[in-house]
PDB file of C-alpha atoms in Angstrom:
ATOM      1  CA  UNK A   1    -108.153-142.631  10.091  1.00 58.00           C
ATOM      2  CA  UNK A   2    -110.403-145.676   9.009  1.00 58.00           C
ATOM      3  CA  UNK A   3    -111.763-148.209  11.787  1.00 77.00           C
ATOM      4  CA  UNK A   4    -111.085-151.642  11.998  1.00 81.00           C
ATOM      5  CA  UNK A   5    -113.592-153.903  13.039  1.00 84.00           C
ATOM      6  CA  UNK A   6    -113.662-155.288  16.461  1.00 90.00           C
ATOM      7  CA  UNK A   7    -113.191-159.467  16.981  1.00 90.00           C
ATOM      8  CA  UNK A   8    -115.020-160.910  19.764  1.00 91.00           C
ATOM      9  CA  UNK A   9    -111.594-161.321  21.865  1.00 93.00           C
ATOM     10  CA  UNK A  10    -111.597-157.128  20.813  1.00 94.00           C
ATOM     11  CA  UNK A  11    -115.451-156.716  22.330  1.00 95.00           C
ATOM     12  CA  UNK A  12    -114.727-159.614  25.222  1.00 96.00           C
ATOM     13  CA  UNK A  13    -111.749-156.934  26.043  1.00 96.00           C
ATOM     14  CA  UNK A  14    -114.060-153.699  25.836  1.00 96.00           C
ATOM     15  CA  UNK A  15    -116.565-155.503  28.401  1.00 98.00           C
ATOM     16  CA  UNK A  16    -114.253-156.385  30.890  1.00 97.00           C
ATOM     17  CA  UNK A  17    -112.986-152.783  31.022  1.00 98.00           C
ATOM     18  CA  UNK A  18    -116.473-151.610  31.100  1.00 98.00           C
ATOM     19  CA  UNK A  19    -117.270-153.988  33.959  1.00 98.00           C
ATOM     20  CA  UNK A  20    -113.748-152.510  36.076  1.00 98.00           C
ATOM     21  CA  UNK A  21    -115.253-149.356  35.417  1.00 98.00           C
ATOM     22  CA  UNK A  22    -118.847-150.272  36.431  1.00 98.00           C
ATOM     23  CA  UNK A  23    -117.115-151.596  39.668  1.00 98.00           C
ATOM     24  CA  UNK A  24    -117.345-155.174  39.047  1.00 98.00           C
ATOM     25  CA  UNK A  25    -119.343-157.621  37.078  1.00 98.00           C
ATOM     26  CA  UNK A  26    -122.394-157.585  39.673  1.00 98.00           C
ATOM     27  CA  UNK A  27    -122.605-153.942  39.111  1.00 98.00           C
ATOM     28  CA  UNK A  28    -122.680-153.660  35.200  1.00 98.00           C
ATOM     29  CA  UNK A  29    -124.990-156.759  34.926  1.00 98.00           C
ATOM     30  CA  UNK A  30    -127.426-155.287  37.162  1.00 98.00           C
ATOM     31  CA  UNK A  31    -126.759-151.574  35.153  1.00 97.00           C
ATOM     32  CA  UNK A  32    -127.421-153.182  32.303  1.00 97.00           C
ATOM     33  CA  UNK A  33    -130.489-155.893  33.645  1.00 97.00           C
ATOM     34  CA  UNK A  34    -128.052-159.148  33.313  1.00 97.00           C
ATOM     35  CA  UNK A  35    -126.919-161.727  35.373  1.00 97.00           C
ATOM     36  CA  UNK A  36    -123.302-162.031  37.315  1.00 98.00           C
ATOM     37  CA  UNK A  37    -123.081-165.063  35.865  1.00 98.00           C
ATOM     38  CA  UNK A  38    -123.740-164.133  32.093  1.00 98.00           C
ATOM     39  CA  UNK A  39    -121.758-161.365  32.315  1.00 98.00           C
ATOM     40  CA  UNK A  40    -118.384-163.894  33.842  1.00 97.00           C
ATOM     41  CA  UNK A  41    -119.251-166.377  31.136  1.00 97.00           C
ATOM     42  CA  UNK A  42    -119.106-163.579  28.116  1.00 97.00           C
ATOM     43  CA  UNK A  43    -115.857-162.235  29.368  1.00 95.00           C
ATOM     44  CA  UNK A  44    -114.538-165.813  29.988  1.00 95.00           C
ATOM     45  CA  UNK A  45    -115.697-166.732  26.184  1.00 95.00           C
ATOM     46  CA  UNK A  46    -118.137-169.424  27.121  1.00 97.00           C
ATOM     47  CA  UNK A  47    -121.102-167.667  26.009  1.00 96.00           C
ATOM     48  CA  UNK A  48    -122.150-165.502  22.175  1.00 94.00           C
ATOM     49  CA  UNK A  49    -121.933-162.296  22.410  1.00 95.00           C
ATOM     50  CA  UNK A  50    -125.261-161.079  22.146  1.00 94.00           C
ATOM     51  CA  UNK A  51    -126.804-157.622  20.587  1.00 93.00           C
ATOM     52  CA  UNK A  52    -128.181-156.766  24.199  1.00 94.00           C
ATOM     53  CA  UNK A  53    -124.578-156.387  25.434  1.00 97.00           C
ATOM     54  CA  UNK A  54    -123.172-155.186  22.347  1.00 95.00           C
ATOM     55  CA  UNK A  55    -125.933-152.234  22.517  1.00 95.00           C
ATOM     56  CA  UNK A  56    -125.044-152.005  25.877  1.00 96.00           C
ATOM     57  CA  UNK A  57    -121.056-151.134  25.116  1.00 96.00           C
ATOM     58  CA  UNK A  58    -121.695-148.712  22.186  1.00 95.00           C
ATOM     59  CA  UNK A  59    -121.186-151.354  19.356  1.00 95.00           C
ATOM     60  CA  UNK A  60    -123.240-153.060  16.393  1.00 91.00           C
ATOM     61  CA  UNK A  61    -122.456-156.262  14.577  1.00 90.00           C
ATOM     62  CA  UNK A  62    -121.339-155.860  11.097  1.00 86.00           C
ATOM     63  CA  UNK A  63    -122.808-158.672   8.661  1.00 85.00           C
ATOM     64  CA  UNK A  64    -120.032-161.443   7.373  1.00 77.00           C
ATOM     65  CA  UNK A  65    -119.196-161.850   4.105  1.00 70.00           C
ATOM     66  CA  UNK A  66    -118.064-164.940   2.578  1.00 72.00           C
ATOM     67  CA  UNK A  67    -116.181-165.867  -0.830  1.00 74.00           C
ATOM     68  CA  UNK A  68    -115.312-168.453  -2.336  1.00 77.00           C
ATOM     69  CA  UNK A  69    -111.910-170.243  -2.282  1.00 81.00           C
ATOM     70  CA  UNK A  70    -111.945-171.533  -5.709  1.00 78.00           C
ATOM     71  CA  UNK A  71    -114.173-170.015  -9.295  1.00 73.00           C
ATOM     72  CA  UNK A  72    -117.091-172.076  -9.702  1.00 69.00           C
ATOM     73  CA  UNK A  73    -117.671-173.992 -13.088  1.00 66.00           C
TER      74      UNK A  73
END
């Protein structure tokens, strides 16, 4: 069975389940040498997520690839 690849709403959901697990977001920011207040911000979508927390859930960012819309000349 082939993988999709995760969207940030798909990784924002993975760290808030990590964090109920941890016991709260004080607990995995401190686990994982973050602030509280990071941690409610990337859940909450106000912040990138970065490659610190994305090593920290198990994950790895995937380059983008673009094309274009139209054939050039």
């Amino acid at each position: 069975m082939a993988r999709r690849p995760l969207h940030d709403e798909d990784v924002r959901r993975c760290l808030a389940a990590a964090v109920d697990l941890a016991g709260g977001q004080s607990a995995w920011a401190a686990r994982h040498g973050l602030t509280q207040s990071y941690v409610a911000k990337l859940v909450l979508g106000r912040r990138e997520i970065s490659p610190r927390v994305l090593s920290a859930l198990g994950l790895r960012a995937l380059p983008r690839a673009y094309e274009p819309t139209e054939p050039r000349p």
